[in-house]
Short mmCIF file of C-alpha atoms in Angstrom, two decimals:
data_model
loop_
_atom_site.label_atom_id
_atom_site.label_comp_id
_atom_site.label_asym_id
_atom_site.label_seq_id
_atom_site.Cartn_x
_atom_site.Cartn_y
_atom_site.Cartn_z
CA MET G 1 -4.66 -39.53 -35.54
CA GLU G 2 -2.43 -41.70 -34.75
CA LYS G 3 0.48 -41.27 -31.74
CA GLY G 4 3.72 -39.94 -32.67
CA GLY G 5 5.56 -38.53 -35.57
CA ASP G 6 5.03 -35.06 -37.35
CA HIS G 7 1.74 -33.60 -37.73
CA GLU G 8 1.12 -30.84 -40.06
CA LEU G 9 -1.58 -27.91 -38.75
CA LEU G 10 -2.99 -25.09 -40.73
CA HIS G 11 -3.26 -21.47 -38.83
CA ASP G 12 -4.24 -18.32 -40.38
CA LEU G 13 -4.11 -15.61 -38.27
CA ASN G 14 -5.65 -12.92 -40.18
CA PHE G 15 -3.83 -10.02 -39.37
CA GLN G 16 -5.69 -7.04 -40.26
CA LYS G 17 -3.36 -4.69 -39.81
CA GLU G 18 0.70 -4.72 -40.50
CA ARG G 19 1.65 -3.40 -36.87
CA TYR G 20 0.25 -4.16 -33.38
CA GLU G 21 1.03 -2.23 -30.47
CA ALA G 22 0.23 -2.86 -26.90
CA GLU G 23 0.75 -0.52 -24.21
CA HIS G 24 1.31 -1.54 -20.61
CA LYS G 25 2.10 0.95 -17.36
CA ILE G 26 5.11 -0.05 -15.70
CA THR G 27 6.17 1.32 -12.39
CA PHE G 28 10.04 1.65 -11.43
CA LYS G 29 10.70 1.79 -7.46
CA THR G 30 14.01 3.55 -7.25
CA PRO G 31 14.88 4.56 -10.44
CA LYS G 32 18.43 5.72 -11.82
CA PRO G 33 19.20 8.83 -13.30
CA ASN G 34 20.12 7.08 -16.49
CA LEU G 35 17.06 5.27 -16.81
CA LEU G 36 14.99 8.56 -15.80
CA GLU G 37 17.18 10.24 -18.71
CA LYS G 38 16.31 7.60 -21.48
CA LEU G 39 12.50 7.45 -20.52
CA LYS G 40 12.19 11.09 -20.99
CA GLU G 41 13.58 10.64 -24.35
CA SER G 42 10.67 8.13 -25.47
CA GLY G 43 7.85 10.54 -23.59
CA PRO G 44 6.78 12.25 -20.93
CA ILE G 45 7.46 11.12 -17.65
CA GLY G 46 5.23 11.53 -14.17
CA GLY G 47 7.01 11.97 -10.76
CA GLU G 48 4.75 9.58 -8.57
CA GLU G 49 3.99 6.96 -11.01
CA ASN G 50 7.62 6.27 -11.43
CA GLY G 51 8.26 6.08 -7.72
CA VAL G 52 9.65 9.55 -7.38
CA LYS G 53 7.99 12.38 -5.31
CA SER G 54 8.38 15.41 -5.59
CA LYS G 55 10.12 16.89 -2.85
CA ARG G 56 7.21 19.20 -1.60
CA ALA G 57 5.20 16.03 -1.18
CA ASP G 58 7.83 14.00 0.50
CA ASP G 59 8.01 17.34 3.31
CA SER G 60 4.48 17.52 3.94
CA ALA G 61 4.56 13.21 4.59
CA LYS G 62 7.15 14.29 6.94
CA LYS G 63 5.19 16.88 8.59
CA GLN G 64 2.08 14.74 9.24
CA ARG G 65 4.03 12.21 10.41
CA LYS G 66 5.44 14.32 13.31
CA ARG G 67 2.61 16.32 14.31
CA PRO G 68 -0.03 14.65 16.48
CA GLU G 69 -3.55 13.86 14.87
CA LYS G 70 -6.13 16.33 16.65
CA GLY G 71 -4.63 16.00 20.22
CA VAL G 72 -3.76 12.32 20.05
CA ASP G 73 0.27 11.63 20.97
CA MET G 74 0.73 8.81 18.39
CA GLU G 75 3.69 7.41 20.17
CA LYS G 76 1.79 7.54 23.61
CA LEU G 77 -1.24 5.52 21.46
CA ALA G 78 1.36 2.77 19.71
CA ASP G 79 2.30 2.11 23.82
CA ASN G 80 -0.69 1.77 24.92
CA LEU G 81 -1.92 -0.34 22.33
CA GLN G 82 0.84 -3.08 23.40
CA ARG G 83 -0.13 -2.52 27.16
CA LEU G 84 -3.94 -3.76 26.07
CA GLY G 85 -5.33 -7.45 27.19
CA GLU G 86 -5.94 -10.19 24.41
CA GLU G 87 -9.64 -9.63 24.81
CA ASP G 88 -9.30 -5.79 24.46
CA LEU G 89 -6.70 -6.32 21.48
CA LEU G 90 -9.17 -8.64 19.43
CA GLN G 91 -11.66 -5.29 19.92
CA VAL G 92 -8.82 -3.54 18.48
CA VAL G 93 -8.37 -5.22 15.37
CA GLU G 94 -12.21 -5.38 15.24
CA MET G 95 -12.20 -1.20 15.20
CA VAL G 96 -9.76 -1.80 12.70
CA HIS G 97 -11.05 -3.84 10.16
CA ASN G 98 -14.57 -1.75 10.54
CA ASN G 99 -13.41 1.62 10.11
CA LYS G 100 -10.14 1.60 8.10
CA THR G 101 -10.04 3.15 4.53
CA ALA G 102 -8.14 2.12 1.01
CA ASP G 103 -5.21 3.79 2.67
CA THR G 104 -5.00 1.91 6.06
CA TYR G 105 -1.88 -0.41 5.87
CA THR G 106 -2.80 -3.86 7.66
CA LYS G 107 -1.03 -7.41 7.89
CA ASN G 108 -2.60 -10.08 9.48
CA ASP G 109 -0.32 -12.85 10.36
CA VAL G 110 -2.34 -15.51 11.46
CA GLU G 111 1.08 -18.19 11.77
CA GLN G 112 2.54 -15.93 14.17
CA GLY G 113 -0.66 -14.70 15.68
CA GLU G 114 0.42 -11.07 15.11
CA PHE G 115 -1.44 -7.95 13.83
CA HIS G 116 0.38 -4.71 11.95
CA VAL G 117 -1.50 -1.68 11.93
CA ASP G 118 0.58 1.65 10.56
CA LEU G 119 -1.05 4.21 12.77
CA TYR G 120 -0.38 6.72 10.49
CA THR G 121 -2.28 5.63 7.44
CA LEU G 122 -5.67 5.27 9.83
CA PRO G 123 -8.54 7.61 9.33
CA ASP G 124 -8.41 10.28 11.82
CA SER G 125 -12.05 9.33 13.29
CA LEU G 126 -10.30 5.72 13.93
CA VAL G 127 -7.33 7.37 15.76
CA ARG G 128 -9.77 8.99 18.31
CA MET G 129 -11.62 6.07 18.60
CA LEU G 130 -8.44 3.69 19.42
CA TRP G 131 -7.14 6.74 21.78
CA ASP G 132 -10.44 6.87 23.47
CA PHE G 133 -10.61 3.24 23.83
CA CYS G 134 -7.24 2.67 25.40
CA VAL G 135 -7.94 5.70 28.08
CA GLU G 136 -11.14 3.88 28.78
CA LYS G 137 -9.11 0.49 29.40
CA LEU G 138 -5.82 1.68 30.61
CA GLY G 139 -6.81 4.74 32.07
CA GLY G 140 -5.45 8.22 31.16
#
């Protein structure tokens, strides 16, 4: 082939069926009521999958955040973690990484030198471990 000009390419797709469908799951974080109505017309919709939580699930999540985890005051734990020294904080980060679950939310912002963790997403055993560590390092 030389440069430039039009070139004809023969291409045969060899379709076996007249129609092809590809299903894709999509998630709507905050669906509007009109959208939900239209989606219901096309088929069944789930609650959690579409970002709409059932009232009961939402209530249980709120109750869980309010109650202390097995004798641990979560507010006090958060305060105590902020009072720890740099070396102790490195141990805390290591404990979290070694004992976190798939549900645990963490964010490591290396540029800012910050490590974020949602204490309410930690497993009970890790919450207790962090509590005991803070009591040991800071006393009561």
